[in-house]
Structures are given as C-alpha cells and as structure tokens.
Amino acid sequence: MEETISLKELLQTLRKRLLLILSITFVAVLVSGIVSFYFLTPIYQSSTQFLVNQAKDDQPVYNPGEIQTNLQLINTYNVIIKSPAILDIVKNTLDLDMTTEQLNSKITVGSQTDSQVVAITVQDADSKMAADIANTTVNVFQREIKEIMNVDNVSILAKAEVNSSPVKPNPYLNIAIATVVGLMAGVGLAFLLEYFDNTVKNEQDIERNLDLPVLGVISIIDTGKVQREISNRAARKRAGGESVV
C-alpha cells in the first residue's frame, strides 16, 4: 500500500512539534549571537591603490602599446607584491611579530579587467596596523620595483586610511543565518521524529498501517467525571428520601 502524506498532516506535524522547532531555532540564534559578539575577533580592512603607467613627456598621453604592456605587467606585479622580496622588507620596517607567510595571508592584491589600477587590501585585527601594512607595502613595492625590473611606472593613487568599522564578523548576518539553519534543523528533526514514531494514536493509524477496517471506537472514560456523577446521584437520592419523610 502506497503511503501518501497530505498537506493537512504536514501542518499537523509542524503544529505538534512547534515547541521543538522554536527551541532549536532559539538555541541556534542564542549560540550564534554569543559567539559573534563575544568570541570572534573583529577584523578591520584598509586598502590602497596604485597606477601602473609610465609618464613620458616626449610621447603622447595615450599610447596603446604602452598601456597594453602595463596591463601585462600587472599580473607580474601582483606576484611580486606578495613575494618575500617585498614582504620581508615590510615586516622589518614595521617590526612585525609574524612570519612572511602570515603577512602574506593578510594581503590581497587585485585589479579589474583591463584596468591599470591595482588595489592592495589588508585585513588585520588592528585597524591601524591594517592601514600601516597597506601603505608600507605599496611604498616598498614602488621603491623596490625600480631595481627588480628596472622600470618606473608605479604611481600611488590613494593611501590606506584607518577604518574603525570591522568588515567581519557580521553578527546580524550570522544571527539571520542561524535563524534559517535552526528552523530547517527543527523542521527536519520534527519530520524525522514523526517518521520513526510508529505508535498507534487513532483509528486512521490502524487503517493506514494495518489495512484493517475499524468496526468501533471505545471512547476514553473520565473516571473522575464518572465518580462525581455517582456522588451527585447518591446525594440526590438521599435528598429525595429525606423530603418524603
């Protein structure tokens, strides 16, 4: 016999397990809020930009061949910026208590397609340190690239500023995600418990599980109500006997 579940049964399952679903969601939101606000370290971000373009007075302002060369150099520059040749100097200049690999993991270098502008973005638990690393990195790169590649086509466009607002974690986003995950987990657990609950609760369960017709139903007897009714009848009989006498 093929089992089918109606929308009404689904809603009844959700209503029956509503307390469980809300409890799981509440716990997920509570844990997410506590971890986000009190345990996760705020991370700050600062960015600086430089332009790859060699200015020459004796050539036109717009030189397609030179621009194409600069665009091809950007990929090489991105690698050089994060190389030990640059980062070791940055680390020593700022007297950083970290390895070159750790410093490398804090720095992101990127540029948009066909753009001569390159951005150096630094993330750190200290907002001022993030700005210092970004500015020092671009300054060291601008100075060292002249000796490494014998070119002078790097111009700093914008210095990194101290950003007092952390970029992560985002507690409210984490709480929103925890709410959705908690609801999904609660609903999933509710249906799982309902699926493994093989107890017989009503006549519909007998017909569905045993494929047998229901001939009759025995109602639940409220013994307390029956006892009160017997007491009331006895009291009325006694009252009637006294009035006759």
Short mmCIF file of C-alpha atoms in Angstrom, two decimals:
data_model
loop_
_atom_site.label_atom_id
_atom_site.label_comp_id
_atom_site.label_asym_id
_atom_site.label_seq_id
_atom_site.Cartn_x
_atom_site.Cartn_y
_atom_site.Cartn_z
CA MET A 1 0.00 0.00 0.00
CA GLU A 2 1.50 3.30 -1.12
CA GLU A 3 1.72 5.89 1.62
CA THR A 4 0.64 9.45 0.88
CA ILE A 5 1.04 12.44 3.14
CA SER A 6 -1.45 15.27 2.83
CA LEU A 7 -0.75 18.94 3.45
CA LYS A 8 -3.02 18.74 6.48
CA GLU A 9 -0.84 16.02 8.02
CA LEU A 10 2.28 18.07 7.37
CA LEU A 11 0.77 21.08 9.09
CA GLN A 12 -0.39 18.92 11.99
CA THR A 13 3.16 17.58 12.39
CA LEU A 14 4.58 21.10 12.43
CA ARG A 15 1.99 22.24 14.95
CA LYS A 16 2.60 19.22 17.17
CA ARG A 17 6.37 19.77 17.12
CA LEU A 18 6.19 23.56 17.17
CA LEU A 19 7.81 23.83 20.60
CA LEU A 20 10.73 21.65 19.46
CA ILE A 21 11.22 23.72 16.30
CA LEU A 22 11.16 27.02 18.19
CA SER A 23 13.51 25.67 20.86
CA ILE A 24 16.12 24.57 18.32
CA THR A 25 15.84 27.90 16.50
CA PHE A 26 16.21 29.85 19.74
CA VAL A 27 19.29 27.86 20.77
CA ALA A 28 20.87 28.37 17.33
CA VAL A 29 20.24 32.13 17.44
CA LEU A 30 21.50 32.40 21.03
CA VAL A 31 24.71 30.49 20.32
CA SER A 32 25.33 32.47 17.12
CA GLY A 33 24.83 35.79 18.90
CA ILE A 34 27.09 34.90 21.82
CA VAL A 35 29.86 33.60 19.56
CA SER A 36 29.62 36.56 17.16
CA PHE A 37 29.58 39.27 19.81
CA TYR A 38 31.89 37.83 22.45
CA PHE A 39 34.21 35.22 20.95
CA LEU A 40 35.01 36.15 17.33
CA THR A 41 37.80 38.69 16.87
CA PRO A 42 36.77 41.76 14.81
CA ILE A 43 38.74 42.08 11.57
CA TYR A 44 39.40 45.51 10.03
CA GLN A 45 40.25 46.27 6.42
CA SER A 46 42.21 49.02 4.69
CA SER A 47 43.02 49.46 1.01
CA THR A 48 45.44 51.46 -1.07
CA GLN A 49 45.65 51.88 -4.85
CA PHE A 50 48.42 52.46 -7.31
CA LEU A 51 48.50 53.09 -11.05
CA VAL A 52 50.72 51.21 -13.46
CA ASN A 53 51.53 53.87 -16.08
CA GLN A 54 54.87 55.31 -17.08
CA ALA A 55 54.57 59.01 -17.88
CA LYS A 56 56.87 60.35 -20.58
CA ASP A 57 56.93 63.93 -21.74
CA ASP A 58 58.14 63.10 -25.21
CA GLN A 59 55.31 60.65 -26.02
CA PRO A 60 51.54 61.11 -26.45
CA VAL A 61 49.39 60.90 -23.35
CA TYR A 62 47.54 57.91 -24.78
CA ASN A 63 49.87 55.21 -26.06
CA PRO A 64 48.02 51.91 -26.75
CA GLY A 65 51.20 49.89 -26.97
CA GLU A 66 52.47 51.13 -23.62
CA ILE A 67 49.10 50.60 -21.95
CA GLN A 68 48.99 47.01 -23.19
CA THR A 69 52.48 46.46 -21.83
CA ASN A 70 51.45 47.87 -18.45
CA LEU A 71 48.40 45.61 -18.35
CA GLN A 72 50.58 42.59 -18.99
CA LEU A 73 52.94 43.67 -16.24
CA ILE A 74 50.16 43.87 -13.66
CA ASN A 75 49.94 40.10 -13.27
CA THR A 76 53.67 40.03 -12.64
CA TYR A 77 53.39 42.90 -10.18
CA ASN A 78 50.65 41.07 -8.27
CA VAL A 79 53.04 38.19 -7.68
CA ILE A 80 56.00 40.41 -6.80
CA ILE A 81 53.99 42.38 -4.21
CA LYS A 82 53.31 39.22 -2.20
CA SER A 83 56.79 37.80 -2.64
CA PRO A 84 59.36 37.61 0.19
CA ALA A 85 61.42 40.25 -1.66
CA ILE A 86 58.76 42.82 -0.72
CA LEU A 87 57.11 41.34 2.37
CA ASP A 88 60.38 40.74 4.23
CA ILE A 89 61.17 44.44 3.94
CA VAL A 90 57.63 45.36 5.06
CA LYS A 91 57.92 43.04 8.04
CA ASN A 92 61.26 44.50 9.09
CA THR A 93 60.11 48.08 8.54
CA LEU A 94 57.06 47.68 10.76
CA ASP A 95 58.86 45.27 13.15
CA LEU A 96 56.01 42.77 12.79
CA ASP A 97 55.95 39.74 15.07
CA MET A 98 54.78 37.33 12.38
CA THR A 99 56.17 35.17 9.62
CA THR A 100 56.24 36.18 5.97
CA GLU A 101 53.55 33.57 5.27
CA GLN A 102 51.29 35.06 7.93
CA LEU A 103 51.79 38.54 6.50
CA ASN A 104 51.09 37.20 3.03
CA SER A 105 47.73 35.79 4.19
CA LYS A 106 46.63 39.26 5.34
CA ILE A 107 47.25 40.90 1.95
CA THR A 108 45.08 40.69 -1.16
CA VAL A 109 46.17 42.18 -4.46
CA GLY A 110 43.77 42.61 -7.35
CA SER A 111 42.69 44.71 -10.30
CA GLN A 112 39.69 44.84 -12.54
CA THR A 113 39.89 43.51 -16.07
CA ASP A 114 41.76 45.83 -18.43
CA SER A 115 42.41 48.29 -15.64
CA GLN A 116 45.80 49.77 -14.84
CA VAL A 117 44.74 50.46 -11.25
CA VAL A 118 45.81 47.86 -8.70
CA ALA A 119 44.36 47.67 -5.18
CA ILE A 120 46.24 46.32 -2.16
CA THR A 121 43.81 45.28 0.57
CA VAL A 122 44.92 44.30 4.06
CA GLN A 123 42.84 42.70 6.82
CA ASP A 124 44.02 42.65 10.42
CA ALA A 125 42.62 42.56 13.94
CA ASP A 126 44.17 46.03 14.50
CA SER A 127 42.63 48.73 12.30
CA LYS A 128 45.72 50.95 12.43
CA MET A 129 48.03 48.04 11.68
CA ALA A 130 45.94 47.15 8.62
CA ALA A 131 46.42 50.67 7.23
CA ASP A 132 50.14 50.69 8.10
CA ILE A 133 50.75 47.36 6.36
CA ALA A 134 48.90 48.50 3.23
CA ASN A 135 50.75 51.83 2.99
CA THR A 136 54.13 50.32 3.78
CA THR A 137 53.63 47.54 1.23
CA VAL A 138 52.82 49.90 -1.62
CA ASN A 139 55.68 52.24 -0.70
CA VAL A 140 58.20 49.40 -0.54
CA PHE A 141 56.90 47.97 -3.80
CA GLN A 142 57.13 51.34 -5.56
CA ARG A 143 60.74 51.70 -4.42
CA GLU A 144 61.91 48.14 -4.98
CA ILE A 145 60.29 47.56 -8.39
CA LYS A 146 62.73 50.04 -9.91
CA GLU A 147 65.62 47.74 -9.03
CA ILE A 148 63.81 44.42 -9.55
CA MET A 149 62.50 45.14 -13.08
CA ASN A 150 64.34 48.35 -13.93
CA VAL A 151 61.07 50.22 -14.55
CA ASP A 152 59.47 53.28 -13.04
CA ASN A 153 55.81 53.07 -13.87
CA VAL A 154 54.12 52.86 -10.46
CA SER A 155 52.22 55.85 -9.06
CA ILE A 156 50.34 55.75 -5.76
CA LEU A 157 46.76 56.96 -6.20
CA ALA A 158 45.33 56.63 -2.70
CA LYS A 159 46.77 55.89 0.70
CA ALA A 160 45.08 53.49 3.07
CA GLU A 161 43.02 55.08 5.84
CA VAL A 162 42.20 53.64 9.24
CA ASN A 163 38.76 52.05 9.11
CA SER A 164 37.07 51.86 12.50
CA SER A 165 34.26 49.58 11.29
CA PRO A 166 35.12 45.86 11.19
CA VAL A 167 34.38 44.00 7.98
CA LYS A 168 33.85 40.74 9.82
CA PRO A 169 32.30 39.12 11.65
CA ASN A 170 28.83 40.45 10.85
CA PRO A 171 26.83 39.45 13.95
CA TYR A 172 23.44 40.26 12.47
CA LEU A 173 24.13 38.30 9.31
CA ASN A 174 25.34 35.37 11.42
CA ILE A 175 22.16 35.54 13.52
CA ALA A 176 19.99 35.62 10.40
CA ILE A 177 21.80 32.58 9.01
CA ALA A 178 21.49 30.81 12.37
CA THR A 179 17.74 31.51 12.36
CA VAL A 180 17.29 29.91 8.96
CA VAL A 181 19.52 26.96 9.83
CA GLY A 182 17.75 26.50 13.17
CA LEU A 183 14.33 26.47 11.52
CA MET A 184 15.49 23.99 8.88
CA ALA A 185 17.05 21.75 11.52
CA GLY A 186 13.96 21.95 13.71
CA VAL A 187 11.58 21.15 10.89
CA GLY A 188 13.79 18.32 9.68
CA LEU A 189 14.01 16.82 13.16
CA ALA A 190 10.25 17.17 13.62
CA PHE A 191 9.52 15.18 10.46
CA LEU A 192 12.22 12.66 11.34
CA LEU A 193 10.68 12.02 14.76
CA GLU A 194 7.26 11.76 13.18
CA TYR A 195 8.56 9.27 10.62
CA PHE A 196 10.04 6.97 13.27
CA ASP A 197 7.02 7.31 15.58
CA ASN A 198 5.16 4.04 14.91
CA THR A 199 2.74 4.24 17.84
CA VAL A 200 -1.00 3.94 17.09
CA LYS A 201 -2.86 7.05 18.19
CA ASN A 202 -6.20 6.92 16.38
CA GLU A 203 -8.37 4.86 14.07
CA GLN A 204 -6.76 6.42 11.00
CA ASP A 205 -3.42 4.94 12.05
CA ILE A 206 -4.98 1.47 12.22
CA GLU A 207 -6.49 1.76 8.76
CA ARG A 208 -3.28 3.12 7.27
CA ASN A 209 -0.73 0.87 8.98
CA LEU A 210 -2.66 -2.41 9.32
CA ASP A 211 -5.01 -2.06 6.36
CA LEU A 212 -7.92 -3.17 8.52
CA PRO A 213 -11.40 -1.65 8.78
CA VAL A 214 -12.39 -0.03 12.07
CA LEU A 215 -15.57 -1.62 13.49
CA GLY A 216 -15.90 0.54 16.56
CA VAL A 217 -14.18 3.02 18.80
CA ILE A 218 -14.03 2.90 22.59
CA SER A 219 -14.18 6.36 23.99
CA ILE A 220 -11.86 7.41 26.77
CA ILE A 221 -13.62 7.23 30.12
CA ASP A 222 -13.03 10.05 32.54
CA THR A 223 -13.08 8.18 35.86
CA GLY A 224 -13.12 11.41 37.83
CA LYS A 225 -16.21 12.61 35.98
CA VAL A 226 -17.91 9.23 36.49
CA GLN A 227 -17.15 9.33 40.21
CA ARG A 228 -18.57 12.82 40.51
CA GLU A 229 -21.72 11.77 38.67
CA ILE A 230 -22.21 8.80 41.04
CA SER A 231 -21.74 11.07 44.04
CA ASN A 232 -24.26 13.57 42.68
CA ARG A 233 -26.85 10.84 42.10
CA ALA A 234 -26.37 9.45 45.58
CA ALA A 235 -26.75 12.93 47.02
CA ARG A 236 -29.98 13.49 45.09
CA LYS A 237 -31.40 10.14 46.32
CA ARG A 238 -30.61 10.98 49.90
CA ALA A 239 -32.13 14.40 49.49
CA GLY A 240 -35.27 12.86 47.96
CA GLY A 241 -35.65 10.28 50.80
CA GLU A 242 -35.40 12.96 53.48
CA SER A 243 -38.05 15.11 51.85
CA VAL A 244 -40.54 12.18 51.66
CA VAL A 245 -40.17 11.52 55.36
#
